[in-house]
mmCIF file of C-alpha atoms and ligand atoms in Angstrom:
data_model
loop_
_atom_site.group_PDB
_atom_site.id
_atom_site.type_symbol
_atom_site.label_atom_id
_atom_site.label_comp_id
_atom_site.label_asym_id
_atom_site.label_seq_id
_atom_site.Cartn_x
_atom_site.Cartn_y
_atom_site.Cartn_z
ATOM 1 C CA MET A 14 8.044 -23.200 -12.693
ATOM 2 C CA ASN A 15 6.355 -21.326 -15.461
ATOM 3 C CA GLN A 16 8.719 -20.743 -18.410
ATOM 4 C CA LYS A 17 8.129 -16.967 -18.399
ATOM 5 C CA GLU A 18 8.667 -16.595 -14.608
ATOM 6 C CA PRO A 19 11.901 -14.853 -13.415
ATOM 7 C CA GLU A 20 13.837 -17.100 -11.130
ATOM 8 C CA TRP A 21 13.224 -14.887 -8.049
ATOM 9 C CA VAL A 22 9.518 -15.781 -8.102
ATOM 10 C CA GLU A 23 9.883 -19.367 -7.139
ATOM 11 C CA ASN A 24 12.504 -18.424 -4.490
ATOM 12 C CA VAL A 25 10.140 -15.969 -2.920
ATOM 13 C CA ARG A 26 7.314 -18.554 -2.990
ATOM 14 C CA LYS A 27 9.345 -21.110 -1.089
ATOM 15 C CA LYS A 28 10.280 -18.469 1.589
ATOM 16 C CA VAL A 29 6.883 -16.971 2.172
ATOM 17 C CA ASN A 30 4.243 -19.712 1.651
ATOM 18 C CA ARG A 31 4.133 -20.320 5.423
ATOM 19 C CA PHE A 32 2.600 -16.811 5.992
ATOM 20 C CA ARG A 33 -1.166 -16.523 6.146
ATOM 21 C CA ILE A 34 -1.164 -13.701 3.488
ATOM 22 C CA SER A 35 0.994 -15.425 0.937
ATOM 23 C CA LYS A 36 0.176 -19.027 0.828
ATOM 24 C CA GLU A 37 -0.134 -19.179 -2.894
ATOM 25 C CA ILE A 38 1.603 -16.835 -5.416
ATOM 26 C CA PHE A 39 0.541 -16.434 -9.085
ATOM 27 C CA TYR A 40 2.996 -14.557 -11.339
ATOM 28 C CA TYR A 41 2.117 -12.888 -14.556
ATOM 29 C CA PRO A 42 4.726 -11.125 -16.758
ATOM 30 C CA GLU A 43 2.008 -8.609 -17.757
ATOM 31 C CA VAL A 44 -1.601 -8.075 -16.728
ATOM 32 C CA THR A 45 -4.186 -5.286 -17.094
ATOM 33 C CA SER A 46 -4.333 -4.874 -13.289
ATOM 34 C CA THR A 47 -3.387 -7.307 -10.526
ATOM 35 C CA ASN A 48 -6.440 -6.030 -8.521
ATOM 36 C CA LYS A 49 -8.704 -6.954 -11.374
ATOM 37 C CA LYS A 50 -7.052 -10.415 -11.694
ATOM 38 C CA ALA A 51 -7.510 -10.828 -7.925
ATOM 39 C CA ARG A 52 -11.258 -10.025 -8.255
ATOM 40 C CA GLU A 53 -11.527 -12.583 -10.997
ATOM 41 C CA LEU A 54 -9.971 -15.177 -8.808
ATOM 42 C CA ILE A 55 -12.118 -14.400 -5.843
ATOM 43 C CA LEU A 56 -15.224 -14.851 -8.022
ATOM 44 C CA GLN A 57 -13.714 -18.215 -9.149
ATOM 45 C CA ASP A 58 -13.564 -19.215 -5.441
ATOM 46 C CA THR A 59 -9.851 -18.639 -4.628
ATOM 47 C CA THR A 60 -8.643 -19.102 -1.027
ATOM 48 C CA SER A 61 -7.464 -16.456 1.398
ATOM 49 C CA GLY A 62 -3.665 -15.911 1.089
ATOM 50 C CA THR A 63 -3.688 -15.832 -2.620
ATOM 51 C CA VAL A 64 -1.196 -13.251 -4.141
ATOM 52 C CA ILE A 65 -0.869 -12.023 -7.730
ATOM 53 C CA ILE A 66 2.373 -10.464 -8.803
ATOM 54 C CA SER A 67 3.108 -8.834 -12.161
ATOM 55 C CA SER A 68 6.050 -6.935 -13.647
ATOM 56 C CA ILE A 69 3.890 -4.710 -15.889
ATOM 57 C CA GLN A 70 0.303 -3.528 -15.772
ATOM 58 C CA THR A 71 -1.332 -2.125 -18.847
ATOM 59 C CA ALA A 72 -4.343 -0.709 -17.017
ATOM 60 C CA GLY A 73 -3.136 -0.232 -13.368
ATOM 61 C CA ARG A 74 -5.694 1.524 -11.106
ATOM 62 C CA GLY A 75 -5.055 4.055 -8.405
ATOM 63 C CA ARG A 76 -7.237 5.640 -5.654
ATOM 64 C CA LEU A 77 -9.964 8.036 -6.510
ATOM 65 C CA GLY A 78 -10.332 6.631 -9.960
ATOM 66 C CA ARG A 79 -6.859 7.540 -11.084
ATOM 67 C CA GLU A 80 -4.557 5.551 -13.313
ATOM 68 C CA TRP A 81 -1.443 3.817 -11.818
ATOM 69 C CA VAL A 82 1.239 3.949 -14.487
ATOM 70 C CA SER A 83 2.986 0.661 -14.202
ATOM 71 C CA PRO A 84 6.221 0.433 -16.443
ATOM 72 C CA PRO A 85 8.719 -2.472 -16.210
ATOM 73 C CA GLY A 86 10.916 -2.506 -13.209
ATOM 74 C CA GLY A 87 8.050 -1.864 -10.788
ATOM 75 C CA ILE A 88 6.456 -4.408 -8.611
ATOM 76 C CA TYR A 89 2.653 -4.815 -8.755
ATOM 77 C CA VAL A 90 1.130 -7.017 -6.170
ATOM 78 C CA SER A 91 -2.316 -7.853 -4.990
ATOM 79 C CA ILE A 92 -3.060 -9.804 -1.896
ATOM 80 C CA VAL A 93 -6.420 -11.558 -1.205
ATOM 81 C CA VAL A 94 -7.311 -12.028 2.482
ATOM 82 C CA PHE A 95 -10.806 -12.974 3.613
ATOM 83 C CA PHE A 96 -12.326 -10.384 5.832
ATOM 84 C CA PRO A 97 -13.085 -11.799 9.312
ATOM 85 C CA PRO A 98 -16.698 -11.101 10.146
ATOM 86 C CA HIS A 99 -15.851 -9.323 13.514
ATOM 87 C CA LEU A 100 -13.860 -6.622 11.638
ATOM 88 C CA THR A 101 -15.602 -3.755 9.919
ATOM 89 C CA ASP A 102 -12.850 -1.109 9.375
ATOM 90 C CA LEU A 103 -11.369 -1.403 5.989
ATOM 91 C CA PRO A 104 -9.175 1.759 6.306
ATOM 92 C CA LEU A 105 -7.253 -0.229 8.991
ATOM 93 C CA LEU A 106 -6.176 -2.635 6.350
ATOM 94 C CA THR A 107 -4.632 0.238 4.514
ATOM 95 C CA VAL A 108 -2.799 1.207 7.647
ATOM 96 C CA ALA A 109 -1.434 -2.348 8.075
ATOM 97 C CA ALA A 110 -0.301 -2.460 4.404
ATOM 98 C CA ALA A 111 1.403 0.961 4.677
ATOM 99 C CA VAL A 112 3.307 -0.068 7.800
ATOM 100 C CA GLY A 113 4.385 -3.274 6.191
ATOM 101 C CA VAL A 114 5.708 -1.551 3.079
ATOM 102 C CA ALA A 115 7.367 1.339 5.016
ATOM 103 C CA ARG A 116 9.083 -1.159 7.321
ATOM 104 C CA THR A 117 10.406 -3.099 4.298
ATOM 105 C CA ILE A 118 11.809 -0.113 2.590
ATOM 106 C CA GLU A 119 13.347 1.071 5.844
ATOM 107 C CA LYS A 120 14.950 -2.195 6.764
ATOM 108 C CA VAL A 121 16.006 -3.555 3.359
ATOM 109 C CA LEU A 122 17.295 -0.227 2.048
ATOM 110 C CA ASP A 123 18.341 1.496 5.210
ATOM 111 C CA VAL A 124 16.480 4.674 4.450
ATOM 112 C CA ASN A 125 13.733 6.691 6.066
ATOM 113 C CA PRO A 126 10.352 6.325 4.308
ATOM 114 C CA GLU A 127 7.391 8.481 5.388
ATOM 115 C CA ILE A 128 3.699 7.511 5.198
ATOM 116 C CA LYS A 129 1.271 10.174 3.930
ATOM 117 C CA TRP A 130 -2.445 9.330 5.057
ATOM 118 C CA PRO A 131 -3.999 7.201 3.994
ATOM 119 C CA ASN A 132 -1.654 5.063 2.009
ATOM 120 C CA ASP A 133 1.130 6.787 0.093
ATOM 121 C CA ILE A 134 4.737 5.932 0.802
ATOM 122 C CA PHE A 135 7.245 8.723 0.186
ATOM 123 C CA LEU A 136 11.001 8.751 0.139
ATOM 124 C CA ASN A 137 12.875 11.954 -0.149
ATOM 125 C CA LYS A 138 9.570 13.708 -0.389
ATOM 126 C CA LYS A 139 8.591 11.754 -3.516
ATOM 127 C CA LYS A 140 6.006 9.055 -3.908
ATOM 128 C CA VAL A 141 7.486 5.605 -4.470
ATOM 129 C CA CYS A 142 4.490 3.438 -3.642
ATOM 130 C CA GLY A 143 0.702 3.504 -3.594
ATOM 131 C CA ILE A 144 -1.828 1.083 -2.036
ATOM 132 C CA LEU A 145 -5.389 0.483 -3.207
ATOM 133 C CA CYS A 146 -7.562 -1.694 -0.874
ATOM 134 C CA GLU A 147 -10.850 -3.111 -2.152
ATOM 135 C CA LEU A 148 -13.549 -5.201 -0.632
ATOM 136 C CA ILE A 149 -15.478 -7.786 -2.767
ATOM 137 C CA SER A 150 -18.164 -10.316 -2.031
ATOM 138 C CA GLY A 151 -17.268 -13.865 -3.371
ATOM 139 C CA PRO A 152 -18.550 -17.324 -2.985
ATOM 140 C CA ARG A 153 -16.875 -17.561 0.456
ATOM 141 C CA GLY A 154 -18.061 -14.181 1.764
ATOM 142 C CA TRP A 155 -16.242 -10.873 1.951
ATOM 143 C CA ALA A 156 -12.729 -10.800 0.710
ATOM 144 C CA THR A 157 -10.250 -7.920 0.731
ATOM 145 C CA ILE A 158 -7.868 -7.129 -2.028
ATOM 146 C CA THR A 159 -4.792 -5.105 -1.059
ATOM 147 C CA GLY A 160 -3.077 -3.767 -4.270
ATOM 148 C CA ILE A 161 0.384 -2.410 -3.809
ATOM 149 C CA GLY A 162 2.447 -0.701 -6.537
ATOM 150 C CA ILE A 163 6.084 -0.046 -5.870
ATOM 151 C CA ASN A 164 8.429 1.932 -8.081
ATOM 152 C CA LEU A 165 11.316 -0.390 -7.211
ATOM 153 C CA ASN A 166 13.554 -0.479 -10.324
ATOM 154 C CA VAL A 167 11.658 1.637 -12.798
ATOM 155 C CA GLU A 168 13.292 4.255 -14.964
ATOM 156 C CA GLU A 169 12.363 7.594 -13.646
ATOM 157 C CA ASP A 170 11.566 8.813 -17.182
ATOM 158 C CA ASP A 171 8.789 6.228 -17.405
ATOM 159 C CA LEU A 172 6.955 7.758 -14.442
ATOM 160 C CA PRO A 173 4.629 10.643 -15.468
ATOM 161 C CA SER A 174 4.330 13.756 -13.251
ATOM 162 C CA ILE A 175 0.945 13.355 -11.351
ATOM 163 C CA GLU A 176 -1.233 16.109 -10.173
ATOM 164 C CA GLY A 177 -0.608 16.458 -6.343
ATOM 165 C CA TYR A 178 2.746 14.639 -5.967
ATOM 166 C CA GLU A 179 6.007 13.885 -7.648
ATOM 167 C CA PRO A 180 6.622 10.171 -8.259
ATOM 168 C CA ALA A 181 10.118 8.644 -8.107
ATOM 169 C CA SER A 182 11.936 5.406 -8.576
ATOM 170 C CA ILE A 183 13.477 3.856 -5.551
ATOM 171 C CA LYS A 184 16.432 2.741 -7.677
ATOM 172 C CA SER A 185 17.014 6.315 -8.700
ATOM 173 C CA ILE A 186 16.996 7.589 -5.073
ATOM 174 C CA ILE A 187 19.236 4.760 -3.784
ATOM 175 C CA GLY A 188 21.456 4.873 -6.851
ATOM 176 C CA LYS A 189 21.409 1.075 -7.581
ATOM 177 C CA SER A 190 19.136 -1.720 -8.560
ATOM 178 C CA ILE A 191 17.314 -3.559 -5.843
ATOM 179 C CA SER A 192 17.037 -7.371 -5.683
ATOM 180 C CA GLU A 193 13.400 -8.260 -6.080
ATOM 181 C CA GLU A 194 13.832 -11.568 -4.256
ATOM 182 C CA ASN A 195 15.319 -9.989 -1.149
ATOM 183 C CA PHE A 196 12.783 -7.058 -1.108
ATOM 184 C CA LEU A 197 9.779 -9.339 -1.616
ATOM 185 C CA GLU A 198 10.747 -11.859 1.033
ATOM 186 C CA ASN A 199 10.886 -9.040 3.562
ATOM 187 C CA PHE A 200 7.901 -7.405 2.181
ATOM 188 C CA PHE A 201 5.666 -10.492 2.817
ATOM 189 C CA LYS A 202 7.167 -11.062 6.205
ATOM 190 C CA ASN A 203 6.515 -7.429 7.393
ATOM 191 C CA LEU A 204 3.034 -7.421 5.728
ATOM 192 C CA ASN A 205 2.164 -10.657 7.349
ATOM 193 C CA GLU A 206 3.205 -9.215 10.793
ATOM 194 C CA ALA A 207 1.154 -6.080 10.292
ATOM 195 C CA TYR A 208 -1.836 -8.026 9.128
ATOM 196 C CA SER A 209 -1.605 -10.358 12.110
ATOM 197 C CA SER A 210 -1.560 -7.300 14.466
ATOM 198 C CA PHE A 211 -4.638 -6.048 12.711
ATOM 199 C CA LEU A 212 -6.424 -9.347 12.968
ATOM 200 C CA ARG A 213 -5.640 -9.758 16.667
ATOM 201 C CA GLY A 214 -8.216 -7.005 17.540
ATOM 202 C CA PRO A 215 -7.987 -3.795 19.568
ATOM 203 C CA LYS A 216 -4.639 -4.459 21.198
ATOM 204 C CA GLY A 217 -2.929 -5.392 17.930
ATOM 205 C CA THR A 218 -4.514 -2.497 16.219
ATOM 206 C CA GLU A 219 -3.156 -0.056 18.781
ATOM 207 C CA LYS A 220 0.352 -1.423 18.235
ATOM 208 C CA LEU A 221 -0.107 -1.127 14.509
ATOM 209 C CA LEU A 222 -1.289 2.414 14.807
ATOM 210 C CA ASP A 223 1.791 3.350 16.940
ATOM 211 C CA GLN A 224 3.925 1.961 14.306
ATOM 212 C CA TRP A 225 2.126 3.904 11.663
ATOM 213 C CA ARG A 226 2.482 7.191 13.642
ATOM 214 C CA GLN A 227 6.315 6.649 13.660
ATOM 215 C CA TYR A 228 6.357 6.898 9.958
ATOM 216 C CA ALA A 229 3.747 9.664 9.587
ATOM 217 C CA LYS A 230 5.772 12.896 9.760
ATOM 218 C CA MET A 231 2.638 14.734 8.479
ATOM 219 C CA LEU A 232 1.094 14.541 11.967
ATOM 220 C CA GLY A 233 1.114 17.921 13.519
ATOM 221 C CA GLN A 234 1.297 19.673 10.151
ATOM 222 C CA LYS A 235 -1.242 21.967 8.553
ATOM 223 C CA VAL A 236 -3.084 20.005 5.917
ATOM 224 C CA LYS A 237 -5.915 20.391 3.477
ATOM 225 C CA VAL A 238 -7.928 17.339 2.812
ATOM 226 C CA GLN A 239 -9.925 16.949 -0.324
ATOM 227 C CA PHE A 240 -12.836 14.608 -0.462
ATOM 228 C CA GLY A 241 -15.184 14.907 -3.333
ATOM 229 C CA GLU A 242 -15.914 18.606 -3.911
ATOM 230 C CA GLU A 243 -15.104 19.479 -0.284
ATOM 231 C CA LEU A 244 -11.905 20.851 1.018
ATOM 232 C CA LEU A 245 -11.248 20.701 4.741
ATOM 233 C CA GLU A 246 -8.399 22.639 6.414
ATOM 234 C CA GLY A 247 -6.756 22.063 9.746
ATOM 235 C CA ILE A 248 -3.939 20.327 11.518
ATOM 236 C CA ALA A 249 -3.414 16.487 11.010
ATOM 237 C CA LYS A 250 -3.645 15.536 14.585
ATOM 238 C CA ASP A 251 -3.747 11.796 14.597
ATOM 239 C CA VAL A 252 -5.178 8.642 13.075
ATOM 240 C CA ASP A 253 -8.040 7.005 15.094
ATOM 241 C CA GLU A 254 -8.785 3.466 16.102
ATOM 242 C CA LYS A 255 -10.641 2.930 12.721
ATOM 243 C CA GLY A 256 -7.749 4.283 10.605
ATOM 244 C CA TYR A 257 -9.536 7.641 9.960
ATOM 245 C CA LEU A 258 -7.448 10.913 9.840
ATOM 246 C CA VAL A 259 -8.266 13.215 12.737
ATOM 247 C CA VAL A 260 -8.106 16.833 11.617
ATOM 248 C CA LEU A 261 -8.161 19.686 14.206
ATOM 249 C CA ARG A 262 -10.141 22.492 12.641
ATOM 250 C CA PRO A 263 -9.509 26.244 13.213
ATOM 251 C CA ASN A 264 -12.626 26.412 15.292
ATOM 252 C CA GLY A 265 -11.271 23.774 17.739
ATOM 253 C CA GLU A 266 -13.501 20.904 16.323
ATOM 254 C CA GLU A 267 -12.039 17.569 15.335
ATOM 255 C CA THR A 268 -13.135 15.926 12.105
ATOM 256 C CA HIS A 269 -12.519 12.290 11.516
ATOM 257 C CA VAL A 270 -11.973 11.665 7.743
ATOM 258 C CA MET A 271 -12.487 8.203 6.275
ATOM 259 C CA ALA A 272 -11.164 8.880 2.748
ATOM 260 C CA GLY A 273 -9.685 11.720 0.843
ATOM 261 C CA HIS A 274 -6.542 13.287 -0.574
ATOM 262 C CA VAL A 275 -4.251 15.138 1.766
ATOM 263 C CA ILE A 276 -2.380 18.228 0.665
ATOM 264 C CA LEU A 277 0.470 19.380 2.840
ATOM 265 C CA PRO A 278 1.551 22.967 2.346
ATOM 266 C CA ASP A 279 5.185 22.669 2.583
ATOM 267 C CA TRP A 280 7.015 19.586 1.326
ATOM 268 C CA TYR A 281 4.565 17.890 -1.032
ATOM 269 C CA LYS A 282 3.802 19.438 -4.366
ATOM 270 C CA GLN A 283 0.499 21.245 -4.099
ATOM 271 C CA ILE A 284 -2.454 20.739 -6.377
ATOM 272 C CA ASP A 285 -3.898 24.258 -5.931
HETATM 273 C C1 BTN B 24 -2.696 5.076 -5.452
HETATM 274 O O1 BTN B 24 -1.751 5.601 -4.818
HETATM 275 O O2 BTN B 24 -3.451 5.688 -6.166
HETATM 276 C C2 BTN B 24 -2.887 3.526 -5.337
HETATM 277 C C3 BTN B 24 -2.063 2.854 -6.393
HETATM 278 C C4 BTN B 24 -2.228 1.339 -6.270
HETATM 279 C C5 BTN B 24 -1.547 0.605 -7.470
HETATM 280 C C6 BTN B 24 -1.588 -0.862 -7.227
HETATM 281 S S1 BTN B 24 -0.440 -1.613 -8.393
HETATM 282 C C7 BTN B 24 -1.078 -3.237 -7.917
HETATM 283 C C8 BTN B 24 -2.589 -3.025 -7.797
HETATM 284 N N1 BTN B 24 -3.204 -3.193 -9.088
HETATM 285 C C9 BTN B 24 -3.844 -2.037 -9.530
HETATM 286 O O3 BTN B 24 -4.402 -1.850 -10.580
HETATM 287 N N2 BTN B 24 -3.633 -1.109 -8.563
HETATM 288 C C10 BTN B 24 -2.876 -1.605 -7.450
#
C-alpha cells in the first residue's frame, strides 16, 4: 500500500478487482484531473479495467468545457474500458454510468436520486454527481474514459453555485458522513452490472434503458434543450436505443438529441 493512501482504497481494491471495469485501481491524493491521468495511462498502453481515483482535483473538467470544482471530501473517479468494435454509441455508456451511480446512491443511502439527461444525478433537486465520458485512441485501439465526480462528503460551502443548477453535498442532504469504502464497493458492483448490460448488445441495452427511465423523472416534462447556440423546446418524451433524448416538438415532430444541456422549467434552477 502506498503511504499516502487512505486505508479504504486497498479494501475497495480487494473487493472489486474481480469486476471487468475495476481490475486495477490507482489512487492519487491529488491530481489535476483523473480523466487527464486516464488519458496519459491509455497512451502509455494501460489495460481495460484500469481505474484512477483521487480525493482532490486541481483542474477537474466538466461537460461542455466547464470546470468541475473538486474539493476534498468528494470522490473523483475515471474508469478506462476498451470500446468493443461492434458498439458505436458512446451516449449509451453515459446511460450505463448514470444508472450505476443512481442505483448506488439509492441502495447505499436509502434515498431517491433522479437522473437528468444525459448524465446529471440529482438528490432533493440538487446536483450531487456529474459524469464526463470521453473516447480516445490508444495503442490498443479505442478506449473509453468514464469520469465521475461525486460530492460525497464535501462541505457545501466549498461548492460554487453554477449556472443552470444548484450543487449539493450528499453528506449535507443525508446529515452524516458516508463511508467511502462501502460506497465505492457498491459503486463498482453496480457500474459493472450496468456496463455488462450495455456490452451484451440490444437486449442488455433495453434493460439498461428501462432502468434509466425509472430514475428519469424529467420524462413527460416540458424542457428546453440547449446545444451550441440552438435552443429546442418540447416535451422530454423518452431516451432512444442510442441514448439520445427524444423531444416531442410543439409541431408534433420528434427530435433525437445526442448532446446538450437540458433546462426544466419547474424544479431545476433555470439559466434563462
Ligand atoms: C459534468 O457534470 O459537467 C461532468 C463532471 C465530471 C467530473 C468528473 S470528476 C472525475 C473526472 N475527472 C474530470 O476532470 N472530470 C470527471
